[in-house]
Short mmCIF file of C-alpha atoms in Angstrom, two decimals:
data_model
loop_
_atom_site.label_atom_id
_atom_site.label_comp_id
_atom_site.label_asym_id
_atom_site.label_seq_id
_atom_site.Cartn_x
_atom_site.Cartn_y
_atom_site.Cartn_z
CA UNK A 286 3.83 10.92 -19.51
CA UNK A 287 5.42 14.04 -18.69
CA UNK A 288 8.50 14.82 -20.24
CA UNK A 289 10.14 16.25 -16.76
CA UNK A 290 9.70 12.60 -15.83
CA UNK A 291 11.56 9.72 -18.08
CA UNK A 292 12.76 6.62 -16.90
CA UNK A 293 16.19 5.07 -16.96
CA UNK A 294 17.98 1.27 -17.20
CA UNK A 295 19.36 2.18 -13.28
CA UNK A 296 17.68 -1.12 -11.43
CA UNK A 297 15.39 -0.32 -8.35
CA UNK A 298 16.80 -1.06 -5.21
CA UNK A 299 14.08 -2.42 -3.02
CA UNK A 300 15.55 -1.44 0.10
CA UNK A 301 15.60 1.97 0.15
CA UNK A 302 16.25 4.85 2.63
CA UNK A 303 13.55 5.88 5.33
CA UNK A 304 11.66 8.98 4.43
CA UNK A 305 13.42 11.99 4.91
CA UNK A 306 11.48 12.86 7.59
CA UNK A 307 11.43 10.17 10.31
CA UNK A 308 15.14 10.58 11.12
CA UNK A 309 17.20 7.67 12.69
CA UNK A 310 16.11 8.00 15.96
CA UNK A 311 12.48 8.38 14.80
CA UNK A 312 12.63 5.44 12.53
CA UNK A 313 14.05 3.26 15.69
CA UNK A 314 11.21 4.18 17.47
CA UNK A 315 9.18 3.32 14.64
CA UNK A 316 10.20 -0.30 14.09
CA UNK A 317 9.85 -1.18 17.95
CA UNK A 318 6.16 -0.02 17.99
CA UNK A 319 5.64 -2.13 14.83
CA UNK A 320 7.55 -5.24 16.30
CA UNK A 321 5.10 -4.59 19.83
CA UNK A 322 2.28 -4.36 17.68
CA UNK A 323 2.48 -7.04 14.85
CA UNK A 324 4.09 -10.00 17.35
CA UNK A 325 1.10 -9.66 19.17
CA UNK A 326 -0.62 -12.66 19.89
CA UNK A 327 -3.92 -13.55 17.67
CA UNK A 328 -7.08 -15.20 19.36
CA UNK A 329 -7.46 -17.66 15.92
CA UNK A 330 -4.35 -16.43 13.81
CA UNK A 331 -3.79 -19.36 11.74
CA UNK A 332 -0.21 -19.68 9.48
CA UNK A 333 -1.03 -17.29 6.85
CA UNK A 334 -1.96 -14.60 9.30
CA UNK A 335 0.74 -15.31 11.89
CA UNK A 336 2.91 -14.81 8.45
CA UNK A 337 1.70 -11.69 7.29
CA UNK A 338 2.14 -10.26 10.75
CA UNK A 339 5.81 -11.31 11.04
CA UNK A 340 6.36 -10.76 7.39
CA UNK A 341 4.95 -6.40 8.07
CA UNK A 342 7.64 -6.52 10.81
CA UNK A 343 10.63 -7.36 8.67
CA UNK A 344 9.30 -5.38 5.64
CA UNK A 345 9.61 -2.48 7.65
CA UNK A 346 12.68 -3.21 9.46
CA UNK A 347 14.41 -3.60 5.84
CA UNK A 348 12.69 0.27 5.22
CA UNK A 349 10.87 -0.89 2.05
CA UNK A 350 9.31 2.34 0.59
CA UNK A 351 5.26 1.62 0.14
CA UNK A 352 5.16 0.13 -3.61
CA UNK A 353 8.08 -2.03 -3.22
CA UNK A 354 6.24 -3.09 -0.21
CA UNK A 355 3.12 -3.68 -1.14
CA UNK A 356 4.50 -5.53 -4.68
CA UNK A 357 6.71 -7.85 -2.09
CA UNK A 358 3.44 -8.85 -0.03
CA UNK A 359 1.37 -9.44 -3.78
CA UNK A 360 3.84 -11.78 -4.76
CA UNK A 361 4.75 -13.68 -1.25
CA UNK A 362 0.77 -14.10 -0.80
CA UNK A 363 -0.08 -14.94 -4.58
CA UNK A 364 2.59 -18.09 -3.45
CA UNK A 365 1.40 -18.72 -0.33
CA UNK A 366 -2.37 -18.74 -2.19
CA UNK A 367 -0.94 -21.74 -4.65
CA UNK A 368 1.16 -23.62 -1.40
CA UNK A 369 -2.10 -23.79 0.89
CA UNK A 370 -4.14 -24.15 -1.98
CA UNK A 371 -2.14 -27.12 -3.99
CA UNK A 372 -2.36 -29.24 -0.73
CA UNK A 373 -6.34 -28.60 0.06
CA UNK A 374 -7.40 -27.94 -3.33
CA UNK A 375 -10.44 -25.89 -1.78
CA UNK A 376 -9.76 -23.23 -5.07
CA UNK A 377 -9.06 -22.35 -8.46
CA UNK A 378 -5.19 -23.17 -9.04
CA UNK A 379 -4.79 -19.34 -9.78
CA UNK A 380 -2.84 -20.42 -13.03
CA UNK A 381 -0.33 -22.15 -11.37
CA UNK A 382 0.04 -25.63 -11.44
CA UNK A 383 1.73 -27.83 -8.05
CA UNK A 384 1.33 -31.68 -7.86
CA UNK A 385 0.89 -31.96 -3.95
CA UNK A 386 -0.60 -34.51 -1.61
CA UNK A 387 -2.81 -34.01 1.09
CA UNK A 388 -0.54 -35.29 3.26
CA UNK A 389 1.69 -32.87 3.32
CA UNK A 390 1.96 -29.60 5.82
CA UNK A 391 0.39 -26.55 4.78
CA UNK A 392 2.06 -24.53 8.04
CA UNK A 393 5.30 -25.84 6.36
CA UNK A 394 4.73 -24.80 2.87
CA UNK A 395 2.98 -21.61 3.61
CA UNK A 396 6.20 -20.69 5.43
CA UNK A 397 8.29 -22.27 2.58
CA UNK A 398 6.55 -19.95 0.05
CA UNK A 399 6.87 -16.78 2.19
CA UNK A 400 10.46 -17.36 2.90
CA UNK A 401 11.63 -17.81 -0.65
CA UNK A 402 10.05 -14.86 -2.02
CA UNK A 403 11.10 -12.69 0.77
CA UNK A 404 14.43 -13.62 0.91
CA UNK A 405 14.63 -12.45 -2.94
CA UNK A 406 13.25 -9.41 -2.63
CA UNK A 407 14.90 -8.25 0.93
CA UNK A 408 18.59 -10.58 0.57
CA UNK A 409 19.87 -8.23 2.94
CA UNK A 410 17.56 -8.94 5.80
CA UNK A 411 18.23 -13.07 5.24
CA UNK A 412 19.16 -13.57 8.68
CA UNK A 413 15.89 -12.41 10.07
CA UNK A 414 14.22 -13.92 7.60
CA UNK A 415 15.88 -17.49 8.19
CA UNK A 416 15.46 -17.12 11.97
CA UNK A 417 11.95 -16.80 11.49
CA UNK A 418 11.40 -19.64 8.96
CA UNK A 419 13.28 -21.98 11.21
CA UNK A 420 11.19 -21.31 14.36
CA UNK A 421 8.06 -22.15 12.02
CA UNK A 422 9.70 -25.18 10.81
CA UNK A 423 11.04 -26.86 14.48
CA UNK A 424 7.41 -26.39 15.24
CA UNK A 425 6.36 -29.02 12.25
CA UNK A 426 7.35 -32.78 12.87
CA UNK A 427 8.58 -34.42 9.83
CA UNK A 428 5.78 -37.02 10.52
CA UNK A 429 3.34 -34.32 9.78
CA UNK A 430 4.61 -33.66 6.24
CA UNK A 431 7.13 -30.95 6.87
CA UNK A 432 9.43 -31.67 4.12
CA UNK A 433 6.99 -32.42 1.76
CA UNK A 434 5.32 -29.08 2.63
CA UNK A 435 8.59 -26.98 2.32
CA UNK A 436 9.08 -28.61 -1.47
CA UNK A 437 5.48 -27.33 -2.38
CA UNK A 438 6.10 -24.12 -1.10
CA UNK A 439 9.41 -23.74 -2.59
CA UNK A 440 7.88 -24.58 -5.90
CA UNK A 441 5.16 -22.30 -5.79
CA UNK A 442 7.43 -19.41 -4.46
CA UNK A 443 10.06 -20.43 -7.91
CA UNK A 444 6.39 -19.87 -9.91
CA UNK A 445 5.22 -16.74 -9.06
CA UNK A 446 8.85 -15.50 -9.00
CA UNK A 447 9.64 -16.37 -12.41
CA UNK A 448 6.30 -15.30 -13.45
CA UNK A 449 6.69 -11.53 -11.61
CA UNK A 450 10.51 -11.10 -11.12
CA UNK A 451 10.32 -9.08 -14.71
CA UNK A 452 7.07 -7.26 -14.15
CA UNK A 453 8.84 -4.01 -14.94
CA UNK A 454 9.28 -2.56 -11.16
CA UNK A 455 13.46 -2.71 -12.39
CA UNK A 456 13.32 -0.62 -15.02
CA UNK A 457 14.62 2.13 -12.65
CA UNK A 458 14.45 5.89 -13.49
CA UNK A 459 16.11 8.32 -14.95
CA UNK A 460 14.51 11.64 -13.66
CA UNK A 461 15.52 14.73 -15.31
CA UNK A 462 14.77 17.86 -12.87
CA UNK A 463 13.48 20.49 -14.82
CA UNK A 464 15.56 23.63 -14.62
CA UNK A 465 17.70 25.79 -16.67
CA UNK A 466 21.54 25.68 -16.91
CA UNK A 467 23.09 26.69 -13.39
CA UNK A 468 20.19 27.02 -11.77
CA UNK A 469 19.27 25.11 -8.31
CA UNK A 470 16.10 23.43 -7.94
CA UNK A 471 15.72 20.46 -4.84
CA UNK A 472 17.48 17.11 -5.85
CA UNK A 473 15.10 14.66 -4.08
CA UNK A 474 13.94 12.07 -6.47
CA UNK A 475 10.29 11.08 -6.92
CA UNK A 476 8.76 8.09 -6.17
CA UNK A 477 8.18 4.78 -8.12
CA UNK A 478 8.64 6.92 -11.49
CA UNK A 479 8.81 3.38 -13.23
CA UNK A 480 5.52 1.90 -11.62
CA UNK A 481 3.48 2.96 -14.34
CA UNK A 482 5.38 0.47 -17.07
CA UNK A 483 4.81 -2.20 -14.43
CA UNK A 484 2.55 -5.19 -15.46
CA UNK A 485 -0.36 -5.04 -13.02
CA UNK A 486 -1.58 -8.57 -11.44
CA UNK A 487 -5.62 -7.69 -12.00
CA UNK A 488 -5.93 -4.75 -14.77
CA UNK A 489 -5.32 -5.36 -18.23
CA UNK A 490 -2.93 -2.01 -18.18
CA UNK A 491 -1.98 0.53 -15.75
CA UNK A 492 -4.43 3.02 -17.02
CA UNK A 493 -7.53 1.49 -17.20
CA UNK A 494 -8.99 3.55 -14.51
CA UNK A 495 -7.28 6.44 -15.34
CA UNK A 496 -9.88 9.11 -13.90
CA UNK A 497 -10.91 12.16 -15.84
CA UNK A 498 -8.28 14.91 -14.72
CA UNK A 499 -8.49 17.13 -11.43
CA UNK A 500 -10.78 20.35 -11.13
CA UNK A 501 -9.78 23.49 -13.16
CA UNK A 502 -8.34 25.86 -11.24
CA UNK A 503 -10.62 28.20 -12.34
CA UNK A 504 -13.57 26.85 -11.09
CA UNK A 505 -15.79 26.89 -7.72
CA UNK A 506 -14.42 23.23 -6.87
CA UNK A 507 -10.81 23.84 -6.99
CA UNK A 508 -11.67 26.86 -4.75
CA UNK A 509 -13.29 24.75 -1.98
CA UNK A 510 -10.81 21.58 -2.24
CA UNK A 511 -8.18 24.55 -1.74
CA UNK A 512 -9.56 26.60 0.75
CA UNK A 513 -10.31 22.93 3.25
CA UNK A 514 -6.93 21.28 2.79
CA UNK A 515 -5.41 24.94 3.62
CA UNK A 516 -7.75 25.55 6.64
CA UNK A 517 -7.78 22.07 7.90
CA UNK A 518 -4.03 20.46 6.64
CA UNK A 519 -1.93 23.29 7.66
CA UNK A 520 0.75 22.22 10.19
CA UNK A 521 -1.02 24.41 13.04
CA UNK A 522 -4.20 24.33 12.13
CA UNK A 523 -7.00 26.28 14.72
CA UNK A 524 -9.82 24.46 12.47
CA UNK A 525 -8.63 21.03 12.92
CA UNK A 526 -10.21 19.08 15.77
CA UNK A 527 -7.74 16.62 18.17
CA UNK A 528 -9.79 13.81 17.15
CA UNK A 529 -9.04 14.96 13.16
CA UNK A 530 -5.48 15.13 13.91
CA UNK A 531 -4.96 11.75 15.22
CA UNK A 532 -6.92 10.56 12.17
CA UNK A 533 -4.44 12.34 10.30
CA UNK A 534 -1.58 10.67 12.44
CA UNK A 535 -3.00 7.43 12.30
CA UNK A 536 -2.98 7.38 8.40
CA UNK A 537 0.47 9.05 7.79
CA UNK A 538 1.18 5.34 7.88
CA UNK A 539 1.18 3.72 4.05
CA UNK A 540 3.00 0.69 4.85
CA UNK A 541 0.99 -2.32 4.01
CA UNK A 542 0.81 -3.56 7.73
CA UNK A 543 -1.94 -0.81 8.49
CA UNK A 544 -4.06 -2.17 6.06
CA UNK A 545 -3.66 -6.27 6.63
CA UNK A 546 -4.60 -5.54 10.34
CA UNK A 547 -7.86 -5.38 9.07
CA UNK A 548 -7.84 -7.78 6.70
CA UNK A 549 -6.76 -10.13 9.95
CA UNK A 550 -10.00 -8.93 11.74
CA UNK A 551 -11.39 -11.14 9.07
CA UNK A 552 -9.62 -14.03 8.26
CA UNK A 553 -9.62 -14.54 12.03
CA UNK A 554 -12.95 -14.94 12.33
CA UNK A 555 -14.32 -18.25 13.82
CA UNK A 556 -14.60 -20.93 10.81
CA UNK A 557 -12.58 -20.42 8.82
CA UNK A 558 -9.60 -22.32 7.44
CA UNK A 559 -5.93 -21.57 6.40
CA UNK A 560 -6.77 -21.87 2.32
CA UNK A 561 -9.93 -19.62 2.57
CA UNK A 562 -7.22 -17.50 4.54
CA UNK A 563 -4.71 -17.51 1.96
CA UNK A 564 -7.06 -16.70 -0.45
CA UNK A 565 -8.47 -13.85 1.52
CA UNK A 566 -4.50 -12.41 1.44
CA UNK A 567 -3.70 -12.88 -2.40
CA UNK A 568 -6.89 -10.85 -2.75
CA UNK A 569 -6.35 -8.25 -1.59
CA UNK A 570 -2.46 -7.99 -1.78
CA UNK A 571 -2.88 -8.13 -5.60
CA UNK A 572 -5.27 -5.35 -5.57
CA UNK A 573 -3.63 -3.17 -3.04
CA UNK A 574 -0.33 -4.05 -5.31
CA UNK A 575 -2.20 -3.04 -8.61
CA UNK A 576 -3.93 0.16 -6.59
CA UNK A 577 -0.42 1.83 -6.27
CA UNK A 578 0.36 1.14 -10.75
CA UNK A 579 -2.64 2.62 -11.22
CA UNK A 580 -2.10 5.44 -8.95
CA UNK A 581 0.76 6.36 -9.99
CA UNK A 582 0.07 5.89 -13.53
CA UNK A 583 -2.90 8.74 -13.00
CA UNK A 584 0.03 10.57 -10.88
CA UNK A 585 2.43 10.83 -13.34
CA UNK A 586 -0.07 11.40 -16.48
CA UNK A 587 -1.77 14.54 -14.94
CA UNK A 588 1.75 15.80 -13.01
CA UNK A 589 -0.82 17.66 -10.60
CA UNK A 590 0.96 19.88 -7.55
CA UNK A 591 0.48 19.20 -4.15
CA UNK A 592 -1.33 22.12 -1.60
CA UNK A 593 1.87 23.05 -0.56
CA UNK A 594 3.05 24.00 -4.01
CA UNK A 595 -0.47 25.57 -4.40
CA UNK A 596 -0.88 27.79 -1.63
CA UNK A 597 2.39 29.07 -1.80
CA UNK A 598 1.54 30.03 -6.07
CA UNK A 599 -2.12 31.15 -5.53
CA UNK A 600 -1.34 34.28 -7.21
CA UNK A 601 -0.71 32.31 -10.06
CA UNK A 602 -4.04 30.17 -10.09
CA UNK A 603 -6.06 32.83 -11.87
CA UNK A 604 -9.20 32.02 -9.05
CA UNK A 605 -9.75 34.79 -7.05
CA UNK A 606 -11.34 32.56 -4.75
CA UNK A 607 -7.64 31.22 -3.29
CA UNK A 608 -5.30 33.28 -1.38
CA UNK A 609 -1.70 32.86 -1.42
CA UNK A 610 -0.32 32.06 2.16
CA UNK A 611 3.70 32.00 1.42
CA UNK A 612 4.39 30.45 4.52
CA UNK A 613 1.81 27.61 4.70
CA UNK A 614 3.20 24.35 5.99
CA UNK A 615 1.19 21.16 5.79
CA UNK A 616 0.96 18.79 8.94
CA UNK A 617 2.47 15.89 7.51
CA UNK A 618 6.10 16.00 5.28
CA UNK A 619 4.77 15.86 1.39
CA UNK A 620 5.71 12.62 -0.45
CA UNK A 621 7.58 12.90 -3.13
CA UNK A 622 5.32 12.35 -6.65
CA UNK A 623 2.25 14.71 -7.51
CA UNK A 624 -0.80 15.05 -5.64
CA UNK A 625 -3.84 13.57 -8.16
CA UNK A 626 -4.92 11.19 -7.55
CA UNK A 627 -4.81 10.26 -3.58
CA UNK A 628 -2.68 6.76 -3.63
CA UNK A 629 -3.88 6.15 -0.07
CA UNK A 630 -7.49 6.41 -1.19
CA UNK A 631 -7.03 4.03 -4.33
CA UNK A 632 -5.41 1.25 -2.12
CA UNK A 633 -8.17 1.94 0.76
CA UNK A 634 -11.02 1.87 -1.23
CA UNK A 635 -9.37 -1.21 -3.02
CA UNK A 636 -9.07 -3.40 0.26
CA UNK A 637 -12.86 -2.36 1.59
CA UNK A 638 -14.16 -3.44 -1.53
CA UNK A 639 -12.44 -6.90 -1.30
CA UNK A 640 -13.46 -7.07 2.43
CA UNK A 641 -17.02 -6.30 1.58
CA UNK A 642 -17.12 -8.89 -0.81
CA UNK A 643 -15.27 -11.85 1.26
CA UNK A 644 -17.97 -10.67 4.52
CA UNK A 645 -20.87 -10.69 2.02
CA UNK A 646 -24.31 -11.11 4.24
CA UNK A 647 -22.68 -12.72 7.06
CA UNK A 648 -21.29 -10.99 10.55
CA UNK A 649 -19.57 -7.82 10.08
CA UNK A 650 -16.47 -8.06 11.81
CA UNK A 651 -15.35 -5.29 13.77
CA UNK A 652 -12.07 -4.14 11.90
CA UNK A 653 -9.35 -3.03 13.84
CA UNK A 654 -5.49 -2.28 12.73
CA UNK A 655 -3.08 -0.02 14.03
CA UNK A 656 -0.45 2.84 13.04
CA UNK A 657 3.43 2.88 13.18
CA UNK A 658 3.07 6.37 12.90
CA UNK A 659 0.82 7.00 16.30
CA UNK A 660 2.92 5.10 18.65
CA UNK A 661 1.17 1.94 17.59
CA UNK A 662 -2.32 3.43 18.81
CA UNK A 663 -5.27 1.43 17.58
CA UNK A 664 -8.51 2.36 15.70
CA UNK A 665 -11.93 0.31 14.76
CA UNK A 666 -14.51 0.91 12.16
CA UNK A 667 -17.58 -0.99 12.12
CA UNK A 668 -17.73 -1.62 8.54
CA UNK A 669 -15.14 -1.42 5.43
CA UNK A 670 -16.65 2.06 4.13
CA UNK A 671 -16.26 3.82 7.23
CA UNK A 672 -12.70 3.49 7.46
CA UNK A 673 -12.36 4.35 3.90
CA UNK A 674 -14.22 7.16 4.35
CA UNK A 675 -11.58 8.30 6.95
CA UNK A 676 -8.60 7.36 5.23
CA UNK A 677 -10.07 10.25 2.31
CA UNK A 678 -10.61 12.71 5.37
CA UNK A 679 -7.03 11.86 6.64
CA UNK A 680 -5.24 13.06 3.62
CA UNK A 681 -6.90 16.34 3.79
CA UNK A 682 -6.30 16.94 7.25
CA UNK A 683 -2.94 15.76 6.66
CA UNK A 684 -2.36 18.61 4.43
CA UNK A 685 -1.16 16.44 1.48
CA UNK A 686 -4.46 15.72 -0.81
CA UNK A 687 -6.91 17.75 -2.02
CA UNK A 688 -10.79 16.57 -1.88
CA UNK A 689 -11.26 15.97 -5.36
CA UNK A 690 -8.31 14.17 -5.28
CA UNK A 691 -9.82 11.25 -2.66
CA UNK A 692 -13.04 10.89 -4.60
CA UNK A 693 -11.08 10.18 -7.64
CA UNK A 694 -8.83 7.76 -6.11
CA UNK A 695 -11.67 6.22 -3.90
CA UNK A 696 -13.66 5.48 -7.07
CA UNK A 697 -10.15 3.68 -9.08
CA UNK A 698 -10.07 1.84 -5.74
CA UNK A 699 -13.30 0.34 -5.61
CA UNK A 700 -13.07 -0.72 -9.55
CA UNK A 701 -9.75 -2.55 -8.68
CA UNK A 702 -11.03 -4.16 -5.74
CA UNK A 703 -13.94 -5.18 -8.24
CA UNK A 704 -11.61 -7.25 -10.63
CA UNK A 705 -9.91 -9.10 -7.54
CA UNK A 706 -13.50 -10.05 -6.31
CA UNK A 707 -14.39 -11.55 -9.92
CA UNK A 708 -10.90 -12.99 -10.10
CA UNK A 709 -10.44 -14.73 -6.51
CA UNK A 710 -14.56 -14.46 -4.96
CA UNK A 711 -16.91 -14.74 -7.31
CA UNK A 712 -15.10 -17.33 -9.61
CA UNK A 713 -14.61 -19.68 -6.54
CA UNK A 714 -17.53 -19.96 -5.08
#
């Protein structure tokens, strides 16, 4: 790693600011679109789904950055996996072990298990998260095995807890900007510095799909992947269609929610049942969750700049196929860690692959979700590589990625989503 970027014993604080660039007012606006959307009633949402969708509310509302997010959902759906699954015993025990009988309420423990791990990882949004568990539970008669249901799911929440709880995302950071003595350079930290050291749920370590690094700047590719992120991800772009900008709107979104909407579009599919469900969830949590390590593993490693550092320092490139533009803006706010590879592409390419697999030769779904960051506007693909296909387009016109950069993180994506198919498909078949 990059000596510009060490890490530190300060613990991670899970509930961190909003991004600088929503603004209070902004970010108020935010959460009440995301409430609209996500309470939304489901044709055949089932306990697990009806979870999740509560669950992307309150994640949000406690302003959860994306990996601290998307680590919370791997571990609340890992336990609601062993609840559901230690009362039907449809599954593989997933390496954890809960005596249950059948007897006992699934709605009740599924709750039980999502309340307990949320309520360590968010403390400070326990009164939200109480006032929904209760509402589950006064729904659930004791006669239908509520109280055995809330044990199991306790149990299976103090499992994966204790088996997660030191997976390395408290390490914290100690980032050292690089400067020279008395100098200024801009104090913002970077993101998730310490997600790299992190123990990953599917991969045996964080780079084992470390790609091959990005385009020399000397060459024809870096030319073109600079030359279409500057044309089409400038802030006022002429080249970039309306239909391309609400793309790009749509996906400035990286909270988990705008990816479990489509997940949903599955798992509430006619026939199926609350296990296969819960399954479906732990799946692809765990590789959206091990998407961002590797990410930001690859990130780190290669320290690559974003177009906005680029196009600003063409002169400097030594291609005299890039021009420097010393005003260019993109149409998004940057994030704050390098640019290769795309994170966004990694987890997308991650959850189509997982879809793809769980759909197999039966109906294609349409899959729908939609963005916090268009006003809670909706958007459908008719198949899993057609929206991941846009998500790589997005961060281009979004000014934030260069092409390269998607391809690379589309193909670690579909290699994660590969191990979570073998891990929670394939072996349970």
């Amino acid at each position: 790693m990059s000596q510009k970027f060490l890490m530190s014993q300060e613990p991670l604080m899970l509930q961190e600011r909003p991004k600088p660039h929503h603004g209070r007012a902004c970010l108020h606006t935010i959460v009440a679109v995301l409430a609209t959307v996500l309470m939304m009633p489901s044709v055949n949402a089932d306990a697990v789904t009806e979870w999740n969708r509560k669950a992307g509310q309150l994640v949000l509302e406690a302003r959860l950055t994306p990996p601290a997010a998307n680590r919370m959902f791997a571990m609340a759906h890992t336990a609601i996996y062993v609840a559901s699954n230690a009362i039907s015993r449809r599954y593989p025990t997933a390496g954890v072990v809960i005596p249950a009988t059948n007897s006992a309420s699934q709605d009740a423990a599924i709750a039980a298990a999502g309340h307990a791990v949320m309520l360590r990882l968010m403390p400070a949004q326990q009164a939200a998260i109480d006032a929904t568990y209760q509402t589950t539970l006064a729904s659930i008669s004791a006669e239908a095995g509520r109280d055995d249901g809330v044990a199991i799911g306790d149990e299976a929440a103090d499992a994966v807890l204790a088996q997660r709880l030191d997976d390395g995302a408290n390490l914290g950071e100690l980032y050292r900007p690089y400067t020279v003595a008395g100098t200024y350079v801009p104090t913002s930290l970077p993101a998730a510095l310490q997600w790299p050291l992190r123990k990953p749920w599917l991969m045996a370590h964080a780079a084992l799909f470390r790609p091959g690094p990005p385009p020399s700047l000397t060459s024809e590719t870096w030319a073109a992947d600079f030359n279409e992120v500057k044309l089409y991800g400038s802030k006022n772009s002429t080249r970039r269609s309306a239909e391309q900008t609400d793309i790009a709107r749509f996906w400035e979104a990286t909270l988990p929610s705008v990816y479990h909407g489509l997940v949903q579009s599955v798992a509430n599919q006619p026939g199926r049942d609350v296990t296969q469900n819960a399954r479906l969830f732990a799946a692809v949590s765990q590789a959206m969750d091990d998407a961002l390590i590797a990410a930001f593993d690859a990130k780190y490693f290669y320290n690559f700049w974003r177009p906005i550092t680029a196009i600003r320092n063409a002169d400097l490139d030594g291609n005299n196929s890039t021009d420097r533009d010393a005003s260019w803006i993109p149409f998004i706010e940057t994030p704050m860690h390098p640019e290769y590879p795309c994170a966004h592409c990694v987890v997308a390419a991650a959850v189509a692959t997982v879809l793809k697999a769980e759909i197999g030769s039966g109906p294609m779904p349409v899959l729908t979700t939609s963005s916090y960051t268009a006003n809670g506007a909706s958007r459908s693909w008719p198949e899993p590589d057609a929206f991941m296909l846009e998500v790589q387009n997005a961060r281009v016109y979004d000014g934030v990625h260069f092409r390269s950069s998607t391809k690379a993180g589309t193909a670690m994506g579909k290699q994660i989503g590969e191990l979570a198919v073998a891990k929670w498909l394939r072996a349970a078949r």
